[in-house]
Short mmCIF file of C-alpha atoms and ligand atoms in Angstrom, two decimals:
data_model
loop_
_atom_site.label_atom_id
_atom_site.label_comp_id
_atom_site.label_asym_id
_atom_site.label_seq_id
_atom_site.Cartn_x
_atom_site.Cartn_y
_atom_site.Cartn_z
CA UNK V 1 -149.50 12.37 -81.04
CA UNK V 2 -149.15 11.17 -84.77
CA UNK V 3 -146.04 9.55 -86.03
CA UNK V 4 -144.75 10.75 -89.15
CA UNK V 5 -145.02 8.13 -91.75
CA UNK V 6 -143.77 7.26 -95.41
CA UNK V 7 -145.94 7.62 -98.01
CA UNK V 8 -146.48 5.01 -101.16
CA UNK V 9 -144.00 7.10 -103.27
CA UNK V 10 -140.98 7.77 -101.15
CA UNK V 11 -141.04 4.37 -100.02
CA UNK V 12 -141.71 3.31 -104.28
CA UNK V 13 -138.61 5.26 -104.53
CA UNK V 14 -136.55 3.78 -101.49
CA UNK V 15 -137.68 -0.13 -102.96
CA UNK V 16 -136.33 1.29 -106.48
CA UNK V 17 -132.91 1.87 -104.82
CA UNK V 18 -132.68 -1.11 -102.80
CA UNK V 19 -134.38 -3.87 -104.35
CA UNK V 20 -134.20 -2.46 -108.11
CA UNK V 21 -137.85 -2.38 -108.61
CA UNK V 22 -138.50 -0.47 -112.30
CA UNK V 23 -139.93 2.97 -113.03
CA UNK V 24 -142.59 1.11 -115.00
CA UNK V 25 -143.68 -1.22 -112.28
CA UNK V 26 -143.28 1.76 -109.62
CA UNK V 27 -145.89 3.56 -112.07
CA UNK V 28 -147.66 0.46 -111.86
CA UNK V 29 -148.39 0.37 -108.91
CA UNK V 30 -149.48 4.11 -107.89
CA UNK V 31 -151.83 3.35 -110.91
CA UNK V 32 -153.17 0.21 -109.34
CA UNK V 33 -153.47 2.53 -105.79
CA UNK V 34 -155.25 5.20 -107.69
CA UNK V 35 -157.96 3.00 -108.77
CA UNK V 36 -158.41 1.47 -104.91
CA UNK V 37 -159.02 4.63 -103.37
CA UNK V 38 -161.18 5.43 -106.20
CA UNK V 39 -163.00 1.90 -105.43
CA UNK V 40 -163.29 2.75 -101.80
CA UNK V 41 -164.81 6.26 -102.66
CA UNK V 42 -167.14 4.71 -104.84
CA UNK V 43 -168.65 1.54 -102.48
CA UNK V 44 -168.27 3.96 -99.43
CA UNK V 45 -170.78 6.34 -101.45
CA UNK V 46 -172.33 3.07 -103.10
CA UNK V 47 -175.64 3.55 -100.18
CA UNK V 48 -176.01 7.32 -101.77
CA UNK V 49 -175.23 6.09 -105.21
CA UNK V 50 -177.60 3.50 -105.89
CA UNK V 51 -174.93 1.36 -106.94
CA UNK V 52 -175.20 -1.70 -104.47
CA UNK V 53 -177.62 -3.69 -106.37
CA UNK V 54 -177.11 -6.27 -109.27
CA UNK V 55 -177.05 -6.01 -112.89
CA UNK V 56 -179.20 -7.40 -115.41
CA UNK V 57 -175.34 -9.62 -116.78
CA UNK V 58 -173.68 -12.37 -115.26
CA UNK V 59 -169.56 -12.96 -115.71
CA UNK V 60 -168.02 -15.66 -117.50
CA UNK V 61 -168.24 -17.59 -114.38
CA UNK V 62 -171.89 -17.52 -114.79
CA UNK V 63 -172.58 -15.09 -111.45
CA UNK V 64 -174.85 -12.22 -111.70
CA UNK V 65 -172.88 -8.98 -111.60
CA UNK V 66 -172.86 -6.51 -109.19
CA UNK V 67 -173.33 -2.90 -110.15
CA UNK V 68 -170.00 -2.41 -107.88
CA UNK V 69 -168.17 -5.48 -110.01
CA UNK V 70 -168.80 -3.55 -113.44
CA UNK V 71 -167.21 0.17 -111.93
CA UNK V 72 -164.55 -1.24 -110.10
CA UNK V 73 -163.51 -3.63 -113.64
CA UNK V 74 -163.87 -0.59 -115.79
CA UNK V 75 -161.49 1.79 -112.90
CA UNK V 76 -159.18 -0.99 -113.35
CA UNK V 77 -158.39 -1.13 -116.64
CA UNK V 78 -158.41 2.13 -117.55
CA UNK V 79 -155.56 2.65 -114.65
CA UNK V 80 -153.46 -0.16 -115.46
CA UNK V 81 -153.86 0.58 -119.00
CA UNK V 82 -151.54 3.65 -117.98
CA UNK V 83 -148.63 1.99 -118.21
CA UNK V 84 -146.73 1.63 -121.28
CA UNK V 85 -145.05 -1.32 -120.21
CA UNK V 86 -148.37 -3.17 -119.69
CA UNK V 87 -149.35 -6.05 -122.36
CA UNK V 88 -152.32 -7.79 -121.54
CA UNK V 89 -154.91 -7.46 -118.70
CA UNK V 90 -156.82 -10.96 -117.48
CA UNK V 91 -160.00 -9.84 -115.54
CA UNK V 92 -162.28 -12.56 -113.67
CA UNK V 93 -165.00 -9.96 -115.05
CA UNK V 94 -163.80 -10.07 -118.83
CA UNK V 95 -164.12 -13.46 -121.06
CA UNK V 96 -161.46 -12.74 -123.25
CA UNK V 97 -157.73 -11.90 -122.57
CA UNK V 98 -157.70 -8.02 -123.23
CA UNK V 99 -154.45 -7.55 -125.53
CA UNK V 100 -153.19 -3.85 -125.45
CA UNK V 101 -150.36 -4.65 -127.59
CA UNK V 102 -150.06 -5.89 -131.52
CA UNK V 103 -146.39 -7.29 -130.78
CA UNK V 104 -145.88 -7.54 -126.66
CA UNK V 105 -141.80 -7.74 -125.95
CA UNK V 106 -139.80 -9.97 -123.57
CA UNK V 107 -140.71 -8.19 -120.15
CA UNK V 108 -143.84 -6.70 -120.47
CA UNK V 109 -146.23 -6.89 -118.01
CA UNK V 110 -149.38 -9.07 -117.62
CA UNK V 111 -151.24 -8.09 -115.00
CA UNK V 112 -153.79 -10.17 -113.60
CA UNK V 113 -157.13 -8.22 -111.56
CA UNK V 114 -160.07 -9.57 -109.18
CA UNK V 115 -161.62 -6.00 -109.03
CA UNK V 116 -163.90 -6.37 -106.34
CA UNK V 117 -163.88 -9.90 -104.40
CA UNK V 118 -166.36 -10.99 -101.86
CA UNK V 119 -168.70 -8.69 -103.69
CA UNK V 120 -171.74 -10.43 -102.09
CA UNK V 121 -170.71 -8.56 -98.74
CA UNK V 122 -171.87 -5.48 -100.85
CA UNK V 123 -175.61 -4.91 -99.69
CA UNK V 124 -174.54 -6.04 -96.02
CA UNK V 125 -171.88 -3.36 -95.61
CA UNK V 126 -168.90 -5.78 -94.91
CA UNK V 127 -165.67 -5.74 -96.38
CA UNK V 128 -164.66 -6.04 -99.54
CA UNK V 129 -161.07 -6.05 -101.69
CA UNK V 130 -159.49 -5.73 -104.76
CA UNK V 131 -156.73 -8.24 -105.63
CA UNK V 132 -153.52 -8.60 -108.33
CA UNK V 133 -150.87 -9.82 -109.80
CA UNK V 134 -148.31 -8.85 -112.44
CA UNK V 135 -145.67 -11.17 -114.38
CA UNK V 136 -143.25 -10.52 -117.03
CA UNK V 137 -143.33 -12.43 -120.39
CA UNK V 138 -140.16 -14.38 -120.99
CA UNK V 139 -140.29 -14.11 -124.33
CA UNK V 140 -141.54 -11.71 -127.72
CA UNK V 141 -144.79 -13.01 -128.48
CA UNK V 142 -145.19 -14.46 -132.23
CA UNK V 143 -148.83 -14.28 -131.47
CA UNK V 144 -151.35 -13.47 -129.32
CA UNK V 145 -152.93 -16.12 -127.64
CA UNK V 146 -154.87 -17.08 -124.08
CA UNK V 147 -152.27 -19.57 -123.47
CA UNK V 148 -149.80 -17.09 -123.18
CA UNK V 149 -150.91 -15.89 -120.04
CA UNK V 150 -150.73 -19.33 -118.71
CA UNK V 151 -147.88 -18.37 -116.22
CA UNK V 152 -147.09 -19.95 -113.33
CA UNK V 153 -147.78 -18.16 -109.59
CA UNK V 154 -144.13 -18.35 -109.12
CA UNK V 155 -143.20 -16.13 -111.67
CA UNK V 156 -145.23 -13.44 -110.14
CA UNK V 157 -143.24 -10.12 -109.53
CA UNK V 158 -145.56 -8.36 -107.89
CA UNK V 159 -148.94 -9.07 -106.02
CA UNK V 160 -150.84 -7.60 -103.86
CA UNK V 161 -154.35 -6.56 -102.24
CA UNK V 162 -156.80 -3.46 -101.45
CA UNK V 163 -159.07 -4.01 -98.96
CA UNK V 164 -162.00 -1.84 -98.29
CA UNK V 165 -163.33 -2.44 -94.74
CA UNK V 166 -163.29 -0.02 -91.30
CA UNK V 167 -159.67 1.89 -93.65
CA UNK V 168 -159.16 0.93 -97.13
CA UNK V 169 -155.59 -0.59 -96.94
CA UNK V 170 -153.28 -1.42 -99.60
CA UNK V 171 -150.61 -4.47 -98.94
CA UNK V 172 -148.39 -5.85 -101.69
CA UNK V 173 -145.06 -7.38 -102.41
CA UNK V 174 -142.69 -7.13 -105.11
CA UNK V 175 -140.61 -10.05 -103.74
CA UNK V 176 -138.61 -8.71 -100.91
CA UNK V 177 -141.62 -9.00 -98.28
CA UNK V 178 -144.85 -7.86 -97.17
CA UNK V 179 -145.66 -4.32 -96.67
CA UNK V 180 -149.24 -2.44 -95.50
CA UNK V 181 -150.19 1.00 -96.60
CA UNK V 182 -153.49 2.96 -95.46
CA UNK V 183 -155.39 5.46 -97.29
CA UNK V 184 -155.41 8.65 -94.69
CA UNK V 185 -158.70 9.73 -95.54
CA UNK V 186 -158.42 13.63 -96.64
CA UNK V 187 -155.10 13.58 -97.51
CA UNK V 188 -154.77 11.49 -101.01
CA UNK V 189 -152.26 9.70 -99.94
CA UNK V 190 -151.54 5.63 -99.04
CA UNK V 191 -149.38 5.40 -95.72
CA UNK V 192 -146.48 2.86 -94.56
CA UNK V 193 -148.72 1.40 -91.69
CA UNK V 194 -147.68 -2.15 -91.36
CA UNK V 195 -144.00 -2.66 -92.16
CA UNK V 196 -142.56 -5.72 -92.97
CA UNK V 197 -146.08 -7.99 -92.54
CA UNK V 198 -144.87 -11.82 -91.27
CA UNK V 199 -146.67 -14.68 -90.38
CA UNK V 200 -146.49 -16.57 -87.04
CA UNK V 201 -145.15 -20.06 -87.64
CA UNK V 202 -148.25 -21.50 -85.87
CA UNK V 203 -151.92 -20.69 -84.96
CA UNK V 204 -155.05 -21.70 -83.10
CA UNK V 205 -157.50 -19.76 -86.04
CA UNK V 206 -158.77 -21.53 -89.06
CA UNK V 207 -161.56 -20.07 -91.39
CA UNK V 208 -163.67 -22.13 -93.85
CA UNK V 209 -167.08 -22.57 -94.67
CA UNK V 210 -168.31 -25.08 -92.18
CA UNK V 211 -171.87 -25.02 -94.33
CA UNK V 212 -169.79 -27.35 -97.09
CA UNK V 213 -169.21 -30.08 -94.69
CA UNK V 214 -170.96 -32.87 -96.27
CA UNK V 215 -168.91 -32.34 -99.22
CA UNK V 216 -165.41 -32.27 -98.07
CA UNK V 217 -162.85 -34.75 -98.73
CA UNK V 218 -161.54 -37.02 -96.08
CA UNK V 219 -158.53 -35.05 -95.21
CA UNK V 220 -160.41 -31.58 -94.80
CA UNK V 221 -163.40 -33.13 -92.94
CA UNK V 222 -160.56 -34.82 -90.44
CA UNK V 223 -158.43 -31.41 -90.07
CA UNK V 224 -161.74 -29.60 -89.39
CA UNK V 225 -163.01 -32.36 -86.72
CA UNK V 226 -159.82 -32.25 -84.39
CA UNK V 227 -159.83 -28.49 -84.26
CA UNK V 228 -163.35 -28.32 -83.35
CA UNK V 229 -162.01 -31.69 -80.50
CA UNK V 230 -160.03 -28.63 -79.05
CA UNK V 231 -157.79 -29.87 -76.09
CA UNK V 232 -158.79 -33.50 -75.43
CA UNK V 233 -158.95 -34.04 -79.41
CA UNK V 234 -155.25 -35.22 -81.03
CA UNK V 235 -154.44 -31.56 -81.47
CA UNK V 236 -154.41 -30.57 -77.84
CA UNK V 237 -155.66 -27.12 -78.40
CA UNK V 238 -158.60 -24.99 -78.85
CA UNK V 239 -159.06 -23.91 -81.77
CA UNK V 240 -161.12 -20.82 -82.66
CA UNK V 241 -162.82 -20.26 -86.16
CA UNK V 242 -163.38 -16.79 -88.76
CA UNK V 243 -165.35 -17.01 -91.87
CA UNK V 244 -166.27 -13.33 -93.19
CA UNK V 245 -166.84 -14.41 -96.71
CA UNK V 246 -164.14 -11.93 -98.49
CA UNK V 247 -160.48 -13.83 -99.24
CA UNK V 248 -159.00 -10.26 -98.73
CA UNK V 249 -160.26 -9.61 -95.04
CA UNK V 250 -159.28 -13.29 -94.25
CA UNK V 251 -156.09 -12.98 -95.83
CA UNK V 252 -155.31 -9.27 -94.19
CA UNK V 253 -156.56 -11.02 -90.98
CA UNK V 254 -154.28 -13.81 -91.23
CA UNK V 255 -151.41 -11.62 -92.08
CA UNK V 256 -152.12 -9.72 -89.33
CA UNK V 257 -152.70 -12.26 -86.30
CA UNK V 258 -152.08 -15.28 -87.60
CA UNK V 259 -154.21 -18.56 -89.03
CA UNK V 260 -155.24 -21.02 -91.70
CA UNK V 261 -157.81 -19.89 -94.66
CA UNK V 262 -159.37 -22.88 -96.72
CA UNK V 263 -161.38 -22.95 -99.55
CA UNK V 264 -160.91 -26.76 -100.95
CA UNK V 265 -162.43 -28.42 -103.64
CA UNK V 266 -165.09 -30.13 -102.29
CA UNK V 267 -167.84 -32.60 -104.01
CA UNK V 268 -169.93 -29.87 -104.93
CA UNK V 269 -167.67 -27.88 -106.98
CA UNK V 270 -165.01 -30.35 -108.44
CA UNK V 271 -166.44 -30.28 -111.43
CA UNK V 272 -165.40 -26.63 -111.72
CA UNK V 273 -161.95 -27.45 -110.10
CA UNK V 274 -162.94 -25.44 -106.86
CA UNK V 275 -164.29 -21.98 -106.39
CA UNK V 276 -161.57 -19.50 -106.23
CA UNK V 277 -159.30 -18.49 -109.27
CA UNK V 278 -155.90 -19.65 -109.87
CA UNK V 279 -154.40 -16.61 -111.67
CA UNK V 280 -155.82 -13.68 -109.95
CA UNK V 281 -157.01 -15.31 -106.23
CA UNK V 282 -155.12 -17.91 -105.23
CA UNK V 283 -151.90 -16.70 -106.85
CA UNK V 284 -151.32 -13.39 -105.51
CA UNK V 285 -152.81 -14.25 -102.25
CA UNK V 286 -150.81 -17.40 -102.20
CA UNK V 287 -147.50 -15.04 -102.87
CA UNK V 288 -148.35 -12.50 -100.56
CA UNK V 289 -148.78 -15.30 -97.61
CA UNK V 290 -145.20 -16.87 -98.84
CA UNK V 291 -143.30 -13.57 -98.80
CA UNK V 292 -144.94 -13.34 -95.20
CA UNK V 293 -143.22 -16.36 -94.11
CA UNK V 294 -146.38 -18.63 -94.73
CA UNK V 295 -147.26 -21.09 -97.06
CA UNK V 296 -150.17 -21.37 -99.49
CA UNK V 297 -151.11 -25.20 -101.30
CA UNK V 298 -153.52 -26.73 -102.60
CA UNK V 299 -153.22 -29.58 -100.48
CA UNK V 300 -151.54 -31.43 -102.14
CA UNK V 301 -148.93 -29.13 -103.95
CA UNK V 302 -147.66 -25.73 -103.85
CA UNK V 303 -149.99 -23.15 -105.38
CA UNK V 304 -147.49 -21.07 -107.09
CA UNK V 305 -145.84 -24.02 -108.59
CA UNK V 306 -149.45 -24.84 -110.60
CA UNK V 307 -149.26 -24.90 -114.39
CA UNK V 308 -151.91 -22.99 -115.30
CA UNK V 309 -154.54 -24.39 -118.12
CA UNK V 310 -157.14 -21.86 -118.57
CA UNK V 311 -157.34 -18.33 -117.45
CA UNK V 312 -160.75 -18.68 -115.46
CA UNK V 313 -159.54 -21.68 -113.76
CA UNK V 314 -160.15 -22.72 -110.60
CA UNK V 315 -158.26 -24.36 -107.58
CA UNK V 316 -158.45 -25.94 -104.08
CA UNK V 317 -156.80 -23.30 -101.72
CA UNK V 318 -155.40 -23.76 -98.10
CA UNK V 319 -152.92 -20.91 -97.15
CA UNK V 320 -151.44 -19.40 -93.58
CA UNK V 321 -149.38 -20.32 -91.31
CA UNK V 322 -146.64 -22.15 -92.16
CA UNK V 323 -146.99 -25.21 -89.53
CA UNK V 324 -150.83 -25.26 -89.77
CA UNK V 325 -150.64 -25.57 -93.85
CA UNK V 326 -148.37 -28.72 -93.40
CA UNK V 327 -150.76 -30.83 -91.44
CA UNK V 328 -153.75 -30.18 -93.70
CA UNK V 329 -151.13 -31.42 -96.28
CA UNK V 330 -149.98 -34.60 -94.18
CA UNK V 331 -153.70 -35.03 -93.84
CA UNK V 332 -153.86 -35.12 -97.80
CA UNK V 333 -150.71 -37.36 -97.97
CA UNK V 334 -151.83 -39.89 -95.36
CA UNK V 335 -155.06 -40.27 -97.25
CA UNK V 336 -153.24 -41.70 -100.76
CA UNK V 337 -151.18 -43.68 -98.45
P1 AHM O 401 -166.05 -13.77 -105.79
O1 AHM O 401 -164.76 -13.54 -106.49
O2 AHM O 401 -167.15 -14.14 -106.73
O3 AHM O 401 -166.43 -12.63 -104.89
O4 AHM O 401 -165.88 -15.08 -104.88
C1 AHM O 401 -164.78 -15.22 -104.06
C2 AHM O 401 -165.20 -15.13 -102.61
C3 AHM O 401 -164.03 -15.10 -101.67
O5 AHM O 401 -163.67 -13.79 -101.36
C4 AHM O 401 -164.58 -15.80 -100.46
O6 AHM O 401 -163.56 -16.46 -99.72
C5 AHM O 401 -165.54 -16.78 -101.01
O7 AHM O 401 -165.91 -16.31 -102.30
C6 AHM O 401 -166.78 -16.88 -100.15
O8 AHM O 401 -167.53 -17.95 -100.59
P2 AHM O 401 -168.87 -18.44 -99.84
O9 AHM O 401 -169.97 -17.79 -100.60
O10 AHM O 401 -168.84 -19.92 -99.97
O11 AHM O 401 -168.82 -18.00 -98.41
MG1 MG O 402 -163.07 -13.01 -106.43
#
């Protein structure tokens, strides 16, 4: 028996009612769900396709480029270019701040895009996502600059995540929770599958890369220790541990059942400031997770309340459930004393 369910645009339609979401961001969004299921299409082909491999160009973060990376960018902005409303686009595949407007207005959109993250799960069939963010400018903009972008997380008014694994699913937020669409294969069209996605307060799951360990700080080395102590450790309980190498399946994962995701800044890669992005990783994931009743930090402050300095910039990142994040944090705190 299959339960009737509501697709993306009636329920666009009952959020536009209720919560007063615009026509422009409703538009938006169905653009942004266009390009995932044309993503999925293309990596689920990708074998047939030849389009797996890398290309001869690296990013402005100095990684080699997957084939994948460059389609997925270029389905991106062409969709979100769609919408009138839509000012500037910030890539992590694209340098430069791409400006589709001479004179952007108070409220237009920014919209932030990781087109295809964890791409190095490409060639070993694993999953895969797209992530983003929009904000609103506050102001009319004398001039276009980078450091207008330079918004906090906590202005966000929309984020949200594709993620192209066993179903391509589609889970964002405009502010008034968490909800989870799938793609029905056949039919076009994104389904309401996971209602109203929350967080438990607590968990037993954590997910890093154990292979940094030698160059963790004090307070990440300590968290990771007691869980691995399990019951006779200070924690009192076993803990069990995820790492599938794509933010979006851990973050889906943790919405889902539960558990802590960190990627800190370690010794290794403080000179870059850590190894995920502020403005289109660890924002909107870090919004998503707080809508769901989590919290996302950075160990030592909320992520959303970051100042932003650079557009490519990185940041430590430690985000689930609510009463895990907060001993990492007291682990952070204890450690300057
Ligand atoms: P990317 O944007 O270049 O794909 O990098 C981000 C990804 C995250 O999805 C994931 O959590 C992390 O990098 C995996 O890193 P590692 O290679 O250390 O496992
Ligand atoms: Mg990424």
């Amino acid at each position: 028996m299959t339960t009737e369910r509501q697709t993306l645009r009636k329920f666009l339609l009952q959020e536009q009612e209720k919560s007063g979401i615009g026509q422009d961001m409703m538009l938006l969004l169905e653009d942004i769900a266009t390009s995932c299921r044309i993503i999925a299409h293309q990596i689920r082909n990708g074998p047939f396709l030849d389009i797996l491999g890398t290309t001869e160009t690296s990013n402005v973060q100095g990684e080699t480029q997957k084939q994948l990376d460059v389609i997925a960018n270029d389905v991106f902005l062409s969709h979100c270019s769609n919408c009138a409303r839509v000012a500037a686009l910030v890539s992590e595949e694209i340098d430069e701040v791409i400006w589709l407007k001479d004179a952007p207005k108070k409220g237009d959109y920014l919209v932030y895009f990781d087109p295809l993250d964890g791409s190095s799960n490409l060639n070993v069939n694993l999953s895969v996502g797209s992530i983003f963010s929009v904000v609103e400018l506050e102001d009319d903009l004398a001039e276009l600059s980078n450091e207008a972008v330079l918004i906090k997380g906590a202005k966000q008014i929309c984020a949200g995540y594709s993620l192209y694994g066993p179903s391509t699913s589609l889970v964002f937020s405009t502010g008034q929770g968490v909800n989870g669409f799938t793609h029905k294969i056949g039919s076009g069209e994104f389904l309401l599958t996971f209602p109203d996605m929350k967080l438990p307060e607590e968990t037993e799951e954590f997910a890093i890369n154990a292979s940094r360990f030698r160059s963790w700080d004090a307070p990440i080395r300590r968290y990771v220790e007691e869980c691995i102590d399990g019951e006779d450790g200070v924690r009192g309980k076993s803990f069990n541990m995820r790492w599938t190498a794509s933010m979006v399946a851990e973050v889906h994962r943790i919405l889902t059942r539960g558990g802590v995701f960190l990627y800190p800044k370690d010794s290794a890669n403080a000179h870059m400031g850590g190894k995920l992005r502020l403005l289109y990783e660890a924002n909107p994931m870090g919004f998503i997770v707080e809508q769901a009743g989590g919290r996302a930090s950075t160990g030592t402050e909320r992520i959303l309340d970051v100042q932003p300095t650079g557009h490519h910039q990185r940041i430590s990142v430690v985000l689930g459930c609510k009463a895990e994040v907060e001993v990492i944090e007291s682990y952070f705190a204890d450690e300057r004393g």
